[in-house]
Amino acid sequence: MLFRSGRIVGVPVNYRYEMLVFDTLGNTVDRLARRPSWFPEWSRGDRRPLNASYAKPQPQVTAIHMDDDDRLWVLIKVASVGWTSKGRPATPEEARSFLGVNERAQYIDTILEVFDLTGRRLIVSQRFETPLRGFIDSRRLYGFEETEEGLVQIRIWDAELLEDPSRV
């Protein structure tokens, strides 16, 4: 994502949760690391099956967006608060299988965080009990849901960042 100043921000998808800021020559000029309890560091050896019903899914950054005020919005996929396994290891076929959209929503939550990278501060962190997938723009997010007929449709949410009067 590009700052108005021309600097570039990147966020690794796996393993750790940090924001990296680069200059136009590709040099790292800033790094902001987050260590929330819901995003423990993990390594390639800790990878889990794709099917989230058998092994607790590892946290992953799924999307980032820079708004017009140079605030970084980050979506993170995490295991749902009430996640429980099916009680047995997955077979190789089950481990590679994908869950349906609505079934996946039982196991996955999304955390949305908004950062002021210039001020090096977290503005807001909000957990949603649905797997949001990405940003359309600064005001809209999207995800998928399955109809009763089994058709997958896109659902769009409006997002608004409100100032907390108690913090002004």
mmCIF file of C-alpha atoms in Angstrom:
data_model
loop_
_atom_site.group_PDB
_atom_site.id
_atom_site.type_symbol
_atom_site.label_atom_id
_atom_site.label_comp_id
_atom_site.label_asym_id
_atom_site.label_seq_id
_atom_site.Cartn_x
_atom_site.Cartn_y
_atom_site.Cartn_z
ATOM 1 C CA MET A 1 0.000 0.000 0.000
ATOM 2 C CA LEU A 2 1.234 3.474 -0.805
ATOM 3 C CA PHE A 3 1.421 6.456 1.574
ATOM 4 C CA ARG A 4 0.734 9.893 0.142
ATOM 5 C CA SER A 5 4.432 10.592 0.868
ATOM 6 C CA GLY A 6 5.397 7.850 -1.581
ATOM 7 C CA ARG A 7 6.486 5.408 1.101
ATOM 8 C CA ILE A 8 5.208 1.851 0.867
ATOM 9 C CA VAL A 9 3.757 -0.291 3.660
ATOM 10 C CA GLY A 10 3.640 -4.075 3.710
ATOM 11 C CA VAL A 11 2.291 -6.603 6.187
ATOM 12 C CA PRO A 12 3.427 -10.255 6.097
ATOM 13 C CA VAL A 13 0.529 -12.680 5.664
ATOM 14 C CA ASN A 14 1.905 -15.458 7.889
ATOM 15 C CA TYR A 15 4.071 -16.150 10.935
ATOM 16 C CA ARG A 16 4.094 -12.765 12.714
ATOM 17 C CA TYR A 17 2.060 -9.579 12.856
ATOM 18 C CA GLU A 18 4.039 -6.492 11.901
ATOM 19 C CA MET A 19 3.817 -3.504 9.607
ATOM 20 C CA LEU A 20 6.879 -2.660 7.522
ATOM 21 C CA VAL A 21 7.402 0.765 5.927
ATOM 22 C CA PHE A 22 9.787 1.100 2.982
ATOM 23 C CA ASP A 23 11.195 4.092 1.149
ATOM 24 C CA THR A 24 11.088 4.312 -2.642
ATOM 25 C CA LEU A 25 14.452 2.506 -2.855
ATOM 26 C CA GLY A 26 13.101 -0.506 -0.951
ATOM 27 C CA ASN A 27 14.887 0.224 2.325
ATOM 28 C CA THR A 28 12.990 -0.538 5.538
ATOM 29 C CA VAL A 29 12.481 2.793 7.319
ATOM 30 C CA ASP A 30 10.080 1.701 10.049
ATOM 31 C CA ARG A 31 8.692 -1.463 11.628
ATOM 32 C CA LEU A 32 5.711 -1.658 13.960
ATOM 33 C CA ALA A 33 5.254 -5.059 15.598
ATOM 34 C CA ARG A 34 2.056 -6.208 17.306
ATOM 35 C CA ARG A 35 2.032 -9.149 19.728
ATOM 36 C CA PRO A 36 -1.646 -9.659 20.655
ATOM 37 C CA SER A 37 -2.553 -12.948 22.341
ATOM 38 C CA TRP A 38 -4.720 -13.917 19.352
ATOM 39 C CA PHE A 39 -1.721 -13.740 16.963
ATOM 40 C CA PRO A 40 1.092 -15.840 18.430
ATOM 41 C CA GLU A 41 4.160 -16.094 16.205
ATOM 42 C CA TRP A 42 4.333 -19.333 14.268
ATOM 43 C CA SER A 43 6.622 -20.904 11.689
ATOM 44 C CA ARG A 44 6.319 -22.896 8.491
ATOM 45 C CA GLY A 45 6.616 -26.098 10.542
ATOM 46 C CA ASP A 46 3.486 -25.109 12.492
ATOM 47 C CA ARG A 47 1.263 -25.113 9.396
ATOM 48 C CA ARG A 48 -2.123 -26.698 9.926
ATOM 49 C CA PRO A 49 -4.580 -28.382 7.552
ATOM 50 C CA LEU A 50 -6.679 -26.137 5.323
ATOM 51 C CA ASN A 51 -9.808 -27.617 6.852
ATOM 52 C CA ALA A 52 -10.363 -25.500 9.984
ATOM 53 C CA SER A 53 -12.725 -28.034 11.553
ATOM 54 C CA TYR A 54 -9.861 -30.427 12.437
ATOM 55 C CA ALA A 55 -7.015 -28.181 13.558
ATOM 56 C CA LYS A 56 -7.201 -24.698 14.999
ATOM 57 C CA PRO A 57 -6.380 -22.305 12.157
ATOM 58 C CA GLN A 58 -3.282 -20.163 12.478
ATOM 59 C CA PRO A 59 -3.840 -16.393 12.366
ATOM 60 C CA GLN A 60 -3.234 -14.793 8.978
ATOM 61 C CA VAL A 61 -3.395 -11.281 7.608
ATOM 62 C CA THR A 62 -5.910 -11.506 4.771
ATOM 63 C CA ALA A 63 -6.106 -7.916 3.485
ATOM 64 C CA ILE A 64 -4.743 -4.413 4.009
ATOM 65 C CA HIS A 65 -5.968 -1.017 2.845
ATOM 66 C CA MET A 66 -4.564 2.511 3.171
ATOM 67 C CA ASP A 67 -7.306 5.131 3.475
ATOM 68 C CA ASP A 68 -7.193 8.764 2.338
ATOM 69 C CA ASP A 69 -5.851 9.843 5.756
ATOM 70 C CA ASP A 70 -2.862 7.452 5.580
ATOM 71 C CA ARG A 71 -4.415 5.085 8.121
ATOM 72 C CA LEU A 72 -3.714 1.404 7.576
ATOM 73 C CA TRP A 73 -6.688 -0.957 7.843
ATOM 74 C CA VAL A 74 -5.802 -4.636 8.424
ATOM 75 C CA LEU A 75 -8.018 -7.744 8.302
ATOM 76 C CA ILE A 76 -6.770 -10.795 10.212
ATOM 77 C CA LYS A 77 -8.300 -14.276 10.031
ATOM 78 C CA VAL A 78 -8.311 -16.007 13.438
ATOM 79 C CA ALA A 79 -9.942 -19.064 14.982
ATOM 80 C CA SER A 80 -13.396 -18.326 16.337
ATOM 81 C CA VAL A 81 -13.667 -17.716 20.084
ATOM 82 C CA GLY A 82 -15.576 -20.954 20.592
ATOM 83 C CA TRP A 83 -13.460 -23.053 18.209
ATOM 84 C CA THR A 84 -13.400 -26.790 18.944
ATOM 85 C CA SER A 85 -12.021 -29.593 16.803
ATOM 86 C CA LYS A 86 -13.917 -32.595 15.534
ATOM 87 C CA GLY A 87 -12.006 -34.596 18.141
ATOM 88 C CA ARG A 88 -9.834 -36.637 15.805
ATOM 89 C CA PRO A 89 -7.010 -35.959 13.368
ATOM 90 C CA ALA A 90 -8.018 -35.265 9.786
ATOM 91 C CA THR A 91 -7.376 -37.880 7.136
ATOM 92 C CA PRO A 92 -5.048 -36.654 4.348
ATOM 93 C CA GLU A 93 -8.092 -36.057 2.128
ATOM 94 C CA GLU A 94 -9.944 -34.158 4.839
ATOM 95 C CA ALA A 95 -6.871 -32.050 5.651
ATOM 96 C CA ARG A 96 -6.734 -30.805 2.045
ATOM 97 C CA SER A 97 -10.466 -30.279 1.699
ATOM 98 C CA PHE A 98 -12.121 -26.897 1.852
ATOM 99 C CA LEU A 99 -15.130 -26.117 3.985
ATOM 100 C CA GLY A 100 -18.246 -24.556 2.537
ATOM 101 C CA VAL A 101 -18.617 -20.825 3.030
ATOM 102 C CA ASN A 102 -21.154 -21.046 5.870
ATOM 103 C CA GLU A 103 -19.426 -24.020 7.514
ATOM 104 C CA ARG A 104 -16.116 -22.130 7.476
ATOM 105 C CA ALA A 105 -17.791 -19.204 9.239
ATOM 106 C CA GLN A 106 -18.359 -21.473 12.272
ATOM 107 C CA TYR A 107 -14.600 -21.789 12.769
ATOM 108 C CA ILE A 108 -13.208 -18.431 11.612
ATOM 109 C CA ASP A 109 -13.540 -14.895 13.006
ATOM 110 C CA THR A 110 -12.042 -11.716 11.584
ATOM 111 C CA ILE A 111 -10.244 -8.988 13.471
ATOM 112 C CA LEU A 112 -10.200 -5.537 11.894
ATOM 113 C CA GLU A 113 -7.513 -3.160 13.097
ATOM 114 C CA VAL A 114 -6.848 0.419 12.032
ATOM 115 C CA PHE A 115 -3.429 2.031 12.584
ATOM 116 C CA ASP A 116 -1.992 5.518 12.466
ATOM 117 C CA LEU A 117 1.471 4.502 11.270
ATOM 118 C CA THR A 118 2.841 8.041 11.425
ATOM 119 C CA GLY A 119 1.884 8.287 15.104
ATOM 120 C CA ARG A 120 2.776 4.586 15.585
ATOM 121 C CA ARG A 121 -0.517 3.811 17.320
ATOM 122 C CA LEU A 122 -3.413 1.411 17.077
ATOM 123 C CA ILE A 123 -6.644 3.373 16.637
ATOM 124 C CA VAL A 124 -9.146 0.521 16.897
ATOM 125 C CA SER A 125 -9.342 -3.257 17.068
ATOM 126 C CA GLN A 126 -12.689 -4.999 16.506
ATOM 127 C CA ARG A 127 -13.518 -8.719 16.303
ATOM 128 C CA PHE A 128 -16.277 -9.949 13.967
ATOM 129 C CA GLU A 129 -17.826 -13.405 14.102
ATOM 130 C CA THR A 130 -17.691 -13.750 10.340
ATOM 131 C CA PRO A 131 -14.843 -14.230 7.871
ATOM 132 C CA LEU A 132 -14.515 -10.861 6.143
ATOM 133 C CA ARG A 133 -12.339 -11.233 3.036
ATOM 134 C CA GLY A 134 -11.169 -7.825 1.884
ATOM 135 C CA PHE A 135 -11.675 -4.148 1.198
ATOM 136 C CA ILE A 136 -13.559 -2.618 -1.691
ATOM 137 C CA ASP A 137 -12.505 0.891 -0.648
ATOM 138 C CA SER A 138 -12.120 2.914 2.568
ATOM 139 C CA ARG A 139 -15.785 2.579 3.424
ATOM 140 C CA ARG A 140 -16.691 -0.966 2.372
ATOM 141 C CA LEU A 141 -15.566 -4.496 3.193
ATOM 142 C CA TYR A 142 -16.730 -7.745 1.652
ATOM 143 C CA GLY A 143 -17.148 -11.390 2.483
ATOM 144 C CA PHE A 144 -18.959 -14.397 1.115
ATOM 145 C CA GLU A 145 -22.031 -16.221 2.318
ATOM 146 C CA GLU A 146 -23.930 -19.211 1.067
ATOM 147 C CA THR A 147 -27.669 -19.147 0.371
ATOM 148 C CA GLU A 148 -29.989 -21.954 1.435
ATOM 149 C CA GLU A 149 -29.791 -23.173 -2.177
ATOM 150 C CA GLY A 150 -26.004 -23.493 -1.898
ATOM 151 C CA LEU A 151 -25.165 -20.482 -4.056
ATOM 152 C CA VAL A 152 -22.276 -18.300 -2.951
ATOM 153 C CA GLN A 153 -22.934 -14.574 -2.866
ATOM 154 C CA ILE A 154 -20.880 -11.541 -1.947
ATOM 155 C CA ARG A 155 -21.984 -9.595 1.101
ATOM 156 C CA ILE A 156 -20.832 -5.997 1.491
ATOM 157 C CA TRP A 157 -20.487 -4.166 4.803
ATOM 158 C CA ASP A 158 -20.202 -0.409 5.255
ATOM 159 C CA ALA A 159 -17.387 0.612 7.605
ATOM 160 C CA GLU A 160 -17.060 3.854 9.499
ATOM 161 C CA LEU A 161 -14.322 4.924 11.867
ATOM 162 C CA LEU A 162 -15.880 6.908 14.684
ATOM 163 C CA GLU A 163 -13.962 9.017 17.178
ATOM 164 C CA ASP A 164 -14.455 7.993 20.786
ATOM 165 C CA PRO A 165 -15.606 11.193 22.581
ATOM 166 C CA SER A 166 -13.984 9.990 25.814
ATOM 167 C CA ARG A 167 -10.571 9.988 24.097
ATOM 168 C CA VAL A 168 -10.758 13.455 22.508
#
